[in-house]
Every structure is written in C-alpha cells, then in structure tokens.
Coordinates of C-alpha atoms and ligand atoms in Angstrom, one line a residue:
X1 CA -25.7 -14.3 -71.5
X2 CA -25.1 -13.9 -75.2
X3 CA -20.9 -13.0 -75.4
X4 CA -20.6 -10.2 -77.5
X5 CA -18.2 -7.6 -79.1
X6 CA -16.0 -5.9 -77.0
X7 CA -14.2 -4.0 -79.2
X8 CA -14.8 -1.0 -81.8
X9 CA -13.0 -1.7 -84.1
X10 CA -14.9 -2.5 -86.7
X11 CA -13.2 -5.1 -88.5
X12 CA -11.9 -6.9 -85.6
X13 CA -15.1 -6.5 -83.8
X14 CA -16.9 -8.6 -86.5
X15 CA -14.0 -11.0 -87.0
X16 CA -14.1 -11.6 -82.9
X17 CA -17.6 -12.0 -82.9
X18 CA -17.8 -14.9 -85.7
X19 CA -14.8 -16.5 -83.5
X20 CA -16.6 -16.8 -80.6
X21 CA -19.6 -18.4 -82.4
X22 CA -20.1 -21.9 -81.9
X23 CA -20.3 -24.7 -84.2
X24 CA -22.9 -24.2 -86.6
X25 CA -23.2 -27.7 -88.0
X26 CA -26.9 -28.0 -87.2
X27 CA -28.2 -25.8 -88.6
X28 CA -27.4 -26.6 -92.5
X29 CA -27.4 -23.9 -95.1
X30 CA -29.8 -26.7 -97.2
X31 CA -33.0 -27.4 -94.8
X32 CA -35.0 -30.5 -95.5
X33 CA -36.8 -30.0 -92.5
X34 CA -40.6 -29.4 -92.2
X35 CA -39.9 -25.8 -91.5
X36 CA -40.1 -25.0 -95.1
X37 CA -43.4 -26.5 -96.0
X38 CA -45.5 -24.8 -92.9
X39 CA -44.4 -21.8 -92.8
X40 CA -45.8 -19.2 -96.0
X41 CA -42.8 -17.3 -95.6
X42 CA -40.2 -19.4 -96.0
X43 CA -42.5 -21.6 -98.6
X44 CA -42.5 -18.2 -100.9
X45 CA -38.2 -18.2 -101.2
X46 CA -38.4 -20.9 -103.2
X47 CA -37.5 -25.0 -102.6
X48 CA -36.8 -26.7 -105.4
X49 CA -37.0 -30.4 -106.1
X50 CA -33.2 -32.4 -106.6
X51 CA -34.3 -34.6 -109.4
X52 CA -31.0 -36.8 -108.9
X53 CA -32.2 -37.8 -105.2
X54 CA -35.9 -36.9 -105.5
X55 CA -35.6 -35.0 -102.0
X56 CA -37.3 -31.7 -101.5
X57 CA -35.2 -29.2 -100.2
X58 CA -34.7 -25.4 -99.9
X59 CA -31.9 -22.8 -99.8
X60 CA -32.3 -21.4 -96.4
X61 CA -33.5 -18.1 -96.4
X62 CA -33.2 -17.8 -92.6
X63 CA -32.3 -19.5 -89.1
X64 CA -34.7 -19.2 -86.6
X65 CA -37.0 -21.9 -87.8
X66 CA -33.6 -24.0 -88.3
X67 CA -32.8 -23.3 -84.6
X68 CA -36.5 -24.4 -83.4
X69 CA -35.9 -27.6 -85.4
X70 CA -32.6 -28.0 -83.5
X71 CA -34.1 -26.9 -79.7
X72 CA -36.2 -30.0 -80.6
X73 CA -34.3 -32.6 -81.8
X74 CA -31.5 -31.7 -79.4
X75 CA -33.9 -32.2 -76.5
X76 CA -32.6 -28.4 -75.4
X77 CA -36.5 -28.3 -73.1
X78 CA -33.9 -30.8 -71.1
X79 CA -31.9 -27.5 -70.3
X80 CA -31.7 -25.2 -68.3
X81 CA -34.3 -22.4 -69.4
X82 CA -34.5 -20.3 -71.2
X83 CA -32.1 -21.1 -73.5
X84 CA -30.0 -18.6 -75.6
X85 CA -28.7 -19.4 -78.8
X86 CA -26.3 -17.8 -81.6
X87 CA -25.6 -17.9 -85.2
X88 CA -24.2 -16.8 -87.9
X89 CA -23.7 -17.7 -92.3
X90 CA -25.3 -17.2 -95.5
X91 CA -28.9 -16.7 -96.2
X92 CA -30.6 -17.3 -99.4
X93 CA -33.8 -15.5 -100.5
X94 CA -35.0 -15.2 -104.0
X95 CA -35.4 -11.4 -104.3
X96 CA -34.9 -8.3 -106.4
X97 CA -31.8 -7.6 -106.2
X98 CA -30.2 -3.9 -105.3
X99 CA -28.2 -2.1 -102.7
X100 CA -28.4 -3.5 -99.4
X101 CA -30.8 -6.5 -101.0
X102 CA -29.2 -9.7 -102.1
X103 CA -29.5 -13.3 -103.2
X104 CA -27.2 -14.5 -100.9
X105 CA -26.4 -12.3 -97.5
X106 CA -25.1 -13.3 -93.9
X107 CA -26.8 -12.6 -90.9
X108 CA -25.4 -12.7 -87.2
X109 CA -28.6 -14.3 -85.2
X110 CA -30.1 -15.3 -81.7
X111 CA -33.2 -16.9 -80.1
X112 CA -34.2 -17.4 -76.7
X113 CA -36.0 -19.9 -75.9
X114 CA -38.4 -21.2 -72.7
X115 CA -40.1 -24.4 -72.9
X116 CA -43.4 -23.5 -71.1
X117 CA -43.5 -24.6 -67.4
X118 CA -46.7 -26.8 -66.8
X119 CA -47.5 -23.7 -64.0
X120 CA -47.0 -20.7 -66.7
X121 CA -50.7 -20.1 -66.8
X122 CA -51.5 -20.0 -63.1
X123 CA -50.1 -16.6 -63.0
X124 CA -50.7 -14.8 -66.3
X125 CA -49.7 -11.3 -65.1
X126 CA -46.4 -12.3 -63.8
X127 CA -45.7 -14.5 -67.1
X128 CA -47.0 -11.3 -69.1
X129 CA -44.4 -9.0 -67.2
X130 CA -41.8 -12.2 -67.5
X131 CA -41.8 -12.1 -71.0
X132 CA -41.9 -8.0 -71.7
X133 CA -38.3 -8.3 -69.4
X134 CA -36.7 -11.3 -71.7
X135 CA -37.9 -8.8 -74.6
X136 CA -36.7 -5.6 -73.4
X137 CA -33.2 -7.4 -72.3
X138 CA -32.9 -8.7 -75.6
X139 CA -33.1 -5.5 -77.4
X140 CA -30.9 -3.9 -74.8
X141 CA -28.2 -6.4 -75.5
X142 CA -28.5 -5.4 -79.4
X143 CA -28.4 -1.6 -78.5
X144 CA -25.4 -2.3 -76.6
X145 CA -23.7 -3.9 -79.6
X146 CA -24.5 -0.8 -82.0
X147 CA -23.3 1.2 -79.2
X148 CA -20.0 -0.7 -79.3
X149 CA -19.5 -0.8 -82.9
X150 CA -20.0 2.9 -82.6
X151 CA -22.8 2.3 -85.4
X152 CA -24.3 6.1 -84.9
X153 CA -27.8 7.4 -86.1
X154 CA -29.7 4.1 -85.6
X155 CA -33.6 4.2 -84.8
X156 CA -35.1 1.2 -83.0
X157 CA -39.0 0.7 -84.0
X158 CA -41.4 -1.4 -82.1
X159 CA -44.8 -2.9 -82.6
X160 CA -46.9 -5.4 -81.2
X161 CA -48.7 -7.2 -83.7
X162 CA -51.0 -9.6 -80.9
X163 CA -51.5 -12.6 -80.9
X164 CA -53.9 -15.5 -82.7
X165 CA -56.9 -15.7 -80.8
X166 CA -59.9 -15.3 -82.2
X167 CA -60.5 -11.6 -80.1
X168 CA -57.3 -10.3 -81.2
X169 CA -55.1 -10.8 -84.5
X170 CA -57.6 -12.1 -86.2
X171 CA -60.1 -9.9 -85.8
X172 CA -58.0 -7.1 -86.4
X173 CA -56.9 -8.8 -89.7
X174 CA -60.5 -8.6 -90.6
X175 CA -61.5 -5.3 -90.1
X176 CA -58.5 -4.1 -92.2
X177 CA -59.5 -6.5 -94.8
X178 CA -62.6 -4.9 -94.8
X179 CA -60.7 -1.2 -94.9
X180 CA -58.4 -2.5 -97.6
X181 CA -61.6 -3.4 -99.6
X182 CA -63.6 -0.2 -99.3
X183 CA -59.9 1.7 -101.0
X184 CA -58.9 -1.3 -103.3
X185 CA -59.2 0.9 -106.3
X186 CA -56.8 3.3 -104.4
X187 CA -53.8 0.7 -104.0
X188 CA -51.5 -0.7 -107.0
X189 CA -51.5 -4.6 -107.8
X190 CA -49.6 -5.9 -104.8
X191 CA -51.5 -4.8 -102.1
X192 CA -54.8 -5.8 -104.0
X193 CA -53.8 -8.9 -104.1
X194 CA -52.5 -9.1 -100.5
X195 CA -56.4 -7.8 -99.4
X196 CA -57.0 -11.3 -99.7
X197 CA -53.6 -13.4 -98.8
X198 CA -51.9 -11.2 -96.6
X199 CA -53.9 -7.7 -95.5
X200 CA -51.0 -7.0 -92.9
X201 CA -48.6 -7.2 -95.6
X202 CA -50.0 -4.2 -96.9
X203 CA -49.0 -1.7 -94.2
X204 CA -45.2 -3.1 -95.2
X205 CA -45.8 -1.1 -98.6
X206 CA -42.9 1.4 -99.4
X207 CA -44.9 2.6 -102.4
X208 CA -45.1 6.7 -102.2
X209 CA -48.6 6.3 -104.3
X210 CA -50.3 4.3 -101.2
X211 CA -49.0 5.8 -98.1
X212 CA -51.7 8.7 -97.9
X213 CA -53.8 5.5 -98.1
X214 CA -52.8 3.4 -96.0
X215 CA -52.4 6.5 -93.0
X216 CA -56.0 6.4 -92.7
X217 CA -56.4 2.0 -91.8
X218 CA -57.2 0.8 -88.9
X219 CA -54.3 0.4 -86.0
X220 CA -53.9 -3.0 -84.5
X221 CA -52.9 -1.0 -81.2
X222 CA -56.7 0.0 -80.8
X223 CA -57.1 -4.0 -81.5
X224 CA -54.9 -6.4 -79.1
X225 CA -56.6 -8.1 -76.6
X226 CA -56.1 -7.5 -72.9
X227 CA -53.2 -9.1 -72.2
X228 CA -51.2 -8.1 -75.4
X229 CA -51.8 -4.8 -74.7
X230 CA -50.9 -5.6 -70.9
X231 CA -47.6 -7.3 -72.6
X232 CA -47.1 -4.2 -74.9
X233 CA -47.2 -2.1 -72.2
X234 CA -44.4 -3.8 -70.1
X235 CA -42.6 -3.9 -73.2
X236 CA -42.2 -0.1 -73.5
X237 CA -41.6 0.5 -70.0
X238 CA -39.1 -2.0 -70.1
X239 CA -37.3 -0.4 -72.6
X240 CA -37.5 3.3 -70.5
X241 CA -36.1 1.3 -67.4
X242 CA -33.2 0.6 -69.7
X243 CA -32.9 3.6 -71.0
X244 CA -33.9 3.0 -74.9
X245 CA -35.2 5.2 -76.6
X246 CA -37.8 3.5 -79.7
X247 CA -40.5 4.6 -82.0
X248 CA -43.6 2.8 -82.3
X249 CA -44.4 1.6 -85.3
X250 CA -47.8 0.2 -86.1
X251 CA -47.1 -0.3 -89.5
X252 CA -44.2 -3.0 -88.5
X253 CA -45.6 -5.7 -89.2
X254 CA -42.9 -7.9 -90.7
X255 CA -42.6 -9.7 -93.5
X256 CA -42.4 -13.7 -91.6
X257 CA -45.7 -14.9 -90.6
X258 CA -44.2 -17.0 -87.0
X259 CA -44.3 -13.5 -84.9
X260 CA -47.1 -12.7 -82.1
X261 CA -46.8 -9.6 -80.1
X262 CA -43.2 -7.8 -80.2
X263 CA -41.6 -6.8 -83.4
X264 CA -39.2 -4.6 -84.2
X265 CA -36.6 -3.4 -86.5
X266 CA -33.2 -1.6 -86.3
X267 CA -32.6 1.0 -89.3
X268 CA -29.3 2.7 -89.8
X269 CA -27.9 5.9 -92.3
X270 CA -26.6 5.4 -95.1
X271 CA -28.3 2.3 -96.9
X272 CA -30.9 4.1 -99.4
X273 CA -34.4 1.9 -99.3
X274 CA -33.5 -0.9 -97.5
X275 CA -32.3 0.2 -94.2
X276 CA -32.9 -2.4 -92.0
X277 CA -29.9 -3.7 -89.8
X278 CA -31.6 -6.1 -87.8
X279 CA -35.1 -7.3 -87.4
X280 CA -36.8 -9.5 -85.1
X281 CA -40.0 -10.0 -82.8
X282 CA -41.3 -13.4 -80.9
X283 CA -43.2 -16.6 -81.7
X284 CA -44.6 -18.3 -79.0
X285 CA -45.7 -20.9 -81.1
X286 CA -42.8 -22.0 -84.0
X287 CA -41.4 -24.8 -81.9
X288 CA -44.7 -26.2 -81.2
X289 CA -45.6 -25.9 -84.8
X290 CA -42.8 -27.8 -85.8
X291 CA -43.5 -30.8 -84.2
X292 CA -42.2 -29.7 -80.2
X293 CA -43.3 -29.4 -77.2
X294 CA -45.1 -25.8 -76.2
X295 CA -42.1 -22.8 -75.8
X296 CA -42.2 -19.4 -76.1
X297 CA -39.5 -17.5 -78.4
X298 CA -38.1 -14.3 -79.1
X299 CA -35.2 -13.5 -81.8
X300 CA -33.6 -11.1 -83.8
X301 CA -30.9 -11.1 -87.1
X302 CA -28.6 -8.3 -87.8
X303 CA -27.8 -8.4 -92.1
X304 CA -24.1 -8.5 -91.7
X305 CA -23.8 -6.7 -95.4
X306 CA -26.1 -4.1 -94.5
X307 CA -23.9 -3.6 -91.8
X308 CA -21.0 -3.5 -93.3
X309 CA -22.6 -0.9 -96.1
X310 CA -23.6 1.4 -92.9
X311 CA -20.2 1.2 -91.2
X312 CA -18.2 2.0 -94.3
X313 CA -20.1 4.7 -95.3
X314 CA -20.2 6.1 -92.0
X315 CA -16.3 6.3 -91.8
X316 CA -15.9 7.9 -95.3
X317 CA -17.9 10.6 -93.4
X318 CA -15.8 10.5 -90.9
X319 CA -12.3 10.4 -92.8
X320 CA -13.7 13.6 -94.8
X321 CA -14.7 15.4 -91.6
X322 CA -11.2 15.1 -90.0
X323 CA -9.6 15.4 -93.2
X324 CA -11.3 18.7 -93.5
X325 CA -10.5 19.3 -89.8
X326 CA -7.0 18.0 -89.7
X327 CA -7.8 15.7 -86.3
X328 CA -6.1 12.1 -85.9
X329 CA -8.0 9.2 -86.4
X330 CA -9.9 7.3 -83.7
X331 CA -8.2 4.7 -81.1
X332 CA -10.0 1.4 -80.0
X333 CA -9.6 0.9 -76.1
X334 CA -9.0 -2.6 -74.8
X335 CA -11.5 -4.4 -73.9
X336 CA -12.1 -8.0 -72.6
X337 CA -14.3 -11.0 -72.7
X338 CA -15.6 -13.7 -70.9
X339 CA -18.1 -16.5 -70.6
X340 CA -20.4 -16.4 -67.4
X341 CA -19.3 -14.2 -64.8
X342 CA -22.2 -13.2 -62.9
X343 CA -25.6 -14.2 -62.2
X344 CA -27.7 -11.7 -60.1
X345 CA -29.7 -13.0 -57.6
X346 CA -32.1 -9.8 -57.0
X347 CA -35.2 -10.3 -54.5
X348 CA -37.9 -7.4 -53.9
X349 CA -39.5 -6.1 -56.8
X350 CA -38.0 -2.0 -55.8
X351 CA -34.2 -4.1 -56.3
X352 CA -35.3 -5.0 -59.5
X353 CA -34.3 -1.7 -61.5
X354 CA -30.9 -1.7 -59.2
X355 CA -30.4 -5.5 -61.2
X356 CA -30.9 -3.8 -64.3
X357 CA -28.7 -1.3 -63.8
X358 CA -25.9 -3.1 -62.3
X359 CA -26.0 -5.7 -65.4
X360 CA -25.7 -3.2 -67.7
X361 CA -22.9 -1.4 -66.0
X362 CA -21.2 -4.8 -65.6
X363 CA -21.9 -5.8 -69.3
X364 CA -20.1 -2.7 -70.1
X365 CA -17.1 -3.3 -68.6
X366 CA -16.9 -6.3 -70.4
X367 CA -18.0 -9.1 -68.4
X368 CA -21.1 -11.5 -69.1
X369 CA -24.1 -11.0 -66.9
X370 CA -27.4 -13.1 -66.6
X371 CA -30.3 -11.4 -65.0
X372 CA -33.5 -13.5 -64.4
X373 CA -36.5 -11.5 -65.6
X374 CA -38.7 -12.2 -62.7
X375 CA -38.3 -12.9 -59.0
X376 CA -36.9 -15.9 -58.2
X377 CA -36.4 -17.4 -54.6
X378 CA -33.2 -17.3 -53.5
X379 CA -32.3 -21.1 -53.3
X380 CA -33.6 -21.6 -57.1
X381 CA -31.6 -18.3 -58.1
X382 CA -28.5 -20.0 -56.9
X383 CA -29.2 -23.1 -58.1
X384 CA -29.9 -21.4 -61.8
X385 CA -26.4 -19.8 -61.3
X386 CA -24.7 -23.0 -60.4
X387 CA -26.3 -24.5 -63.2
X388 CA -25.4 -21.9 -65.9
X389 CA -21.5 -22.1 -64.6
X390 CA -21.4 -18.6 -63.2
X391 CA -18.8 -17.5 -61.7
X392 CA -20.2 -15.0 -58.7
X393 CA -23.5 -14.3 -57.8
X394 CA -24.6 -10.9 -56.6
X395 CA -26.9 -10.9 -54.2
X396 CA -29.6 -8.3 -54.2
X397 CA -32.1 -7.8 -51.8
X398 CA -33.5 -4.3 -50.4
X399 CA -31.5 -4.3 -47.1
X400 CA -28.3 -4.5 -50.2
X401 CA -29.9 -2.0 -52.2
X402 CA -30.8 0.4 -49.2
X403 CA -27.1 0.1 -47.6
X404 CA -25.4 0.1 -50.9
X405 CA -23.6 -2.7 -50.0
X406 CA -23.5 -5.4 -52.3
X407 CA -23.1 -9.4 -51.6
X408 CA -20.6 -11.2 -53.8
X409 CA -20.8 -15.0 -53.7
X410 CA -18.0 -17.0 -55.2
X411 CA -19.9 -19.9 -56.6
X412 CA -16.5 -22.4 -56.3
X413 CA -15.9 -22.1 -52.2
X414 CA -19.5 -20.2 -51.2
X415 CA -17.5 -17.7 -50.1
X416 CA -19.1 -13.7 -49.7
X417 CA -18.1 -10.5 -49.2
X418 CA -20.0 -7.3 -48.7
X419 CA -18.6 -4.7 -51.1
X420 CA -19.5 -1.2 -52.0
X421 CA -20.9 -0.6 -55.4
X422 CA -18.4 1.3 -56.9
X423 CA -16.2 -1.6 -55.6
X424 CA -17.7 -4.2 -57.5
X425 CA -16.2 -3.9 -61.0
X426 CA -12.6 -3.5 -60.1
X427 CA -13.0 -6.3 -57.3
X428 CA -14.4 -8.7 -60.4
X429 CA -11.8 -7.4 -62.6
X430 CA -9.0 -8.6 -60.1
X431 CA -10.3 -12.0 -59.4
X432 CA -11.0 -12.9 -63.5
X433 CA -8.2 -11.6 -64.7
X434 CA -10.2 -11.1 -68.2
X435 CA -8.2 -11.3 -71.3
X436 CA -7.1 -8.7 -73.9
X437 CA -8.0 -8.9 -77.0
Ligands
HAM501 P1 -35.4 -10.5 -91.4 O1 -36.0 -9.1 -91.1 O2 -36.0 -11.1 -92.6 O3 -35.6 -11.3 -90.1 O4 -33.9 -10.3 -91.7 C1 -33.1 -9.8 -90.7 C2 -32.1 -8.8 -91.4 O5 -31.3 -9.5 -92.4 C3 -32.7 -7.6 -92.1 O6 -32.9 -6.6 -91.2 C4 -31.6 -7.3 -93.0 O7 -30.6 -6.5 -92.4 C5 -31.0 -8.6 -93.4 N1 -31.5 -9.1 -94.7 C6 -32.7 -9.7 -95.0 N2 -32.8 -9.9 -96.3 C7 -31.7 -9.5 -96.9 C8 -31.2 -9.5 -98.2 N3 -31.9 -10.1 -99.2 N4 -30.0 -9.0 -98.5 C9 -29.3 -8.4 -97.5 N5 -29.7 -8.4 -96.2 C10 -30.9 -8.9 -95.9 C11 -35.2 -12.7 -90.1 O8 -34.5 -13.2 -90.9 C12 -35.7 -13.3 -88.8 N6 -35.2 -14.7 -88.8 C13 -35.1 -12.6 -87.6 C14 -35.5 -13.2 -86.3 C15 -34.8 -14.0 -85.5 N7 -36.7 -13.1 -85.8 C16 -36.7 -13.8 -84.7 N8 -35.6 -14.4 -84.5

C-alpha cells in the first residue's frame, strides 16, 4: 500500500514523492543504535568516536537497520501486519569516490515488515509461498515506478542467496572457500583476502582479470536447502504471474551481510560501472538481531543520484533524437493519488491471479491497492481492510471471477454492489473523486 508517483514528469514526480513521505524524525542521519556494532557491513563505513561527549556514533550509511530499530522501539509488532514502511535522505558511506559513487547520496527506501505469528511454522509450505508473494509484490510495485518515471532500458536481477542453517548458506560458503583456495593464485589481493572473511564477496568482483575465474565456482542454486529453493521457486513464478521479466543472477550476492534468500538489484543505461538503481533482498532475522521479537523482512533502496544521472542522460538522448527528427516534446498526463482505496478480499486459490491482476490495473489508474499474499477467510479479510482504513473492498471469490461480476463493499455503510469489471475503475473513480496533481 506504499503511495507512489503518479506522474512522469520527472522532476515533479520526485518532488511529489519526497512530499508524500512521512516524517522521518526516527530514523536520525547519526545512529547510535546497536545496529552499527553487529552488523560487518555497516561496522566497515566507518563510526568514529565524539571525543567531546565520549559517545560512539556513526554516519549512517543506510536505513533499513535504522527502520528495524524503530519497528522495535515503536512497538509496530502491536500493528497491524505486515507493516510497510517509507523513507527517504542522505546516506553516508566511506567509499572511492566516482560517477554514480559518492560520500554522501540519498536514497528513497521501504521495508515490509511481519512479526512472526506464533502458528507461522505449522504450515511451512503456505508461509514459503506467503513470503515469495510479499516478494514478488514488492518488486512489482518498484517496476511500476520505473514504468512511471518512464526510466527505459532497466534490467531487474534476482538471486537467492539461502538462508543460515547449517545445510544451506553455510555449507555453500564452504565449498566456495574451498574453490576460492584451490585458484587463490589466480585472483588479485581483494578477493584473497575475502577467501577467508567474506568468500561470497568474491562473486561481487567487477575485476575483468577474475571473471574467467570466478565463471567456473560453485553456484549457491545447486546449494539451497529445500525450502529455499521451494521459496526461490515461488519467487520466479511470482514474478511471471506479474508479468516481470528478471535475470537470475547467482553472482548477486550483495554487499550487506542481513539478507537470506531474495536479492536483487535494478541496473539502468547510462551510469558507466556503477549502474545500480536500486538494490534490495530480505532478512528474516535483523529485527530479531537487534534486540526484537522474531519478524521476517524484505526491502529495497533506489540511489536517488543514480537516478537522477540515468534520467538526465536519458532525455539528452531523447532531446537529440527529436531534435534530429523535428517532433514536439513529450506531455505528462494527469494523474491522481490516494491513501487506501481498496483492499481485495480474494478466496479460492484459481481467484488468486484475477487479484493480481485487478491490483495492478487498479494501481495503474492511480489508486492504492492492498492485496493479502495468501488466502485469508473472509471475516479476517474484512476485518484487515477495516483495520488498514480502506475504503472499498472487492470481493473475489470464483462464482465473481467465473460471472465477471465483481462485489464492491463500501467499508463506511456495508453497502455492495455487483459490477462488471470493466465497470470498476470508472465506478471507483466517481465515488473518490481523486485529486490532480
Ligand atoms: P544498497 O545496494 O547498498 O542497498 O544501496 C541501494 C542503492 O543506493 C544502490 O543501488 C545505489 O543506487 C545507491 N547507492 C549505494 N551506495 C551509493 C553511493 N556511494 N553513491 C551513490 N549511490 C549509492 C541498501 O542500502 C539496502 N539498505 C537496501 C535495502 C533495503 N535492502 C533491504 N531493504
């Protein structure tokens, strides 16, 4: 139910979206929180000690582990689930600097998080297949705002890096240990040294002198346990229900060390070396290593400069083109915006793909859509809606699906009317009124 850009036009698209962001206060651009000191990654970009106050504390070079400290203290478990979070401001991460890779950068993010039910294991197919929806919904959402931004020649990459049981990351991790060794003479100083720090680091390497190398290691597909590979699985088909179209990546491994099965990364034209957009994956277990109860997590960030780089460069191409074709320059159409419209109630698993579809379609046409991931009975789908503040509920059940007639609750007065889908948007679009921009 994240509210996203409507409109693309670049500029105002990016000026709308930092609008519509809420407060931010809790999640301080200086983190004294234990974040820092657990995690490798974040460890590595460098806290310093304030002499003056003798208080450790660190630029932060990111915001998911900020947000994970702030679900906890915040009692968020207390919320409705899962819970869906945005962000935006400076990073900070002490790196060589170049095009596209900076000190200081912003980055638009979002988590979503689910505190575990005590139940979640009873049924580790359907919690599997739960999670491989919040996933695939996720990354839809982000394909949706490249899409809108008109951001063209992307490539979406996926990998599922397991997760830490003994019979699956690990393991893996030491067999390519093992590989590393047997070529260490092969690879320059960095990756010798990550043989015995990092091995998975190593598959990162952009260096043209290792790649030949580093073709012939191991693959942590041919590694994941059963039920990462059941999770990978739903992951991709997922995506194809959605219509996504991804790359899988076995070498994306990225570069924080809080993700467990998905990852994946969003590359655009136009940036040189460092052409990630966006990056993200989940991590089951940051919250709990931070000191909170047991929820699951998933995430991206989109580098606002990187961006920015893309989008210009892409409309020089496109001013030369029509300057060389004498064609006017694009129009934005008006779009609109709202906070929960609809929640779909779908029931039947052969309704499910109709759900998708029709939140997407309604997403589209600019109005904010939750979908739950798995079935829910109908009295507890309501209830979720109510909760959430939606303002209808479509009802989908086979007997909806096979007539295509929809139900359309009004949450306010219960009231329902049977409408055909092509019906729906314009009948939605009457009763909201949504804004212009
Ligand atoms: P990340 O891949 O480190 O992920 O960063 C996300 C994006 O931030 C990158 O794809 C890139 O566009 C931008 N970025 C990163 N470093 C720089 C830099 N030095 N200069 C300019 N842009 C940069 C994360 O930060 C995770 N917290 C994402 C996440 C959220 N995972 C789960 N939830």
């Amino acid at each position: 139910m994240f509210n996203w850009v409507d409109d693309p036009d670049i500029a105002d698209a990016i000026k709308k979206l930092r609008r519509e962001m809420k407060d931010t206060n809790s999640i301080p651009a200086i983190e004294n929180s234990p974040a820092g000191r657990k995690l490798e990654s974040l460890a590595r970009t460098g806290a310093f000690n304030n002499l003056a106050e003798r208080v450790r504390v660190a630029l932060r070079p990111e915001a998911t582990a900020s947000v994970c400290r702030a679900y906890i203290e915040h009692g968020m478990q207390q919320l409705p689930q899962p819970v869906k979070l945005y962000y935006y401001g400076p990073m900070f991460r002490r790196e060589r600097p170049q095009k596209g890779r900076y000190r200081q950068f912003y980055q638009i993010g979002a988590e979503v998080l689910e505190a575990n039910r005590p139940d979640s294991m009873k049924d580790v197919t359907r919690e599997l297949l739960k999670d491989a929806a919040i996933d695939a919904e996720l990354i839809e959402m982000l394909m949706t705002f490249f899409d809108k931004l008109e951001l063209t020649g992307i490539e979406l990459d996926i990998n599922s890096i397991g997760h830490n049981a003994p019979n699956c990351r690990p393991a893996y991790v030491e067999k390519l240990r093992g590989a590393l060794t047997q070529v260490k003479d092969r690879l320059g100083p960095d990756s010798q040294r990550r043989i015995d720090t990092n091995p998975l680091r190593v598959l990162d390497s952009k260096l043209e002198s290792e790649q030949a190398v580093i073709a012939t290691l191991p693959k942590i597909a041919d590694h994941l346990c059963d039920e990462c590979k059941a999770h990978y699985a739903a992951v991709k088909s997922q995506l194809e229900l959605r219509g996504i179209i991804y790359k899988e990546n076995w070498r994306l491994v990225r570069g924080l060390d809080y993700y467990m099965r998905t990852t994946f990364e969003i590359t655009a034209p136009g940036l040189g070396s460092q052409n990630a957009v966006c990056g993200g994956g989940r991590y089951d277990s940051l919250v709990e290593l931070l000191g909170g109860p047991a929820t699951k997590g998933i995430g991206f960030a989109i580098g606002e400069d990187r961006l920015i780089l893309s989008l210009q460069e892409q409309s020089r191409q496109a001013e030369s083109a029509n300057a060389a074709s004498g064609a006017s320059p694009h129009q934005s159409p008006v779009t609109s915006h709202q906070s929960l419209s609809v929640y779909i109630a779908w029931m039947g698993q052969n309704t499910y793909a109709t759900a998708v579809r029709a939140a997407k379609d309604l997403r589209q046409a600019g109005f904010s859509v939750e979908v739950p991931p798995t079935e829910l009975k109908f009295g507890k789908a309501l209830g979720q809606a109510d909760k959430l503040g939606a303002k209808f509920a479509l009802i989908l059940g086979e007997d909806e699906v096979t007539e295509g007639l929809w139900t359309l609750k009004t949450l306010d007065d219960g009231a329902q009317i049977k409408l055909p889908e092509p019906a729906l948007i314009e009948h939605l679009r009457n009763s909201l009124n949504p804004h212009p921009l």
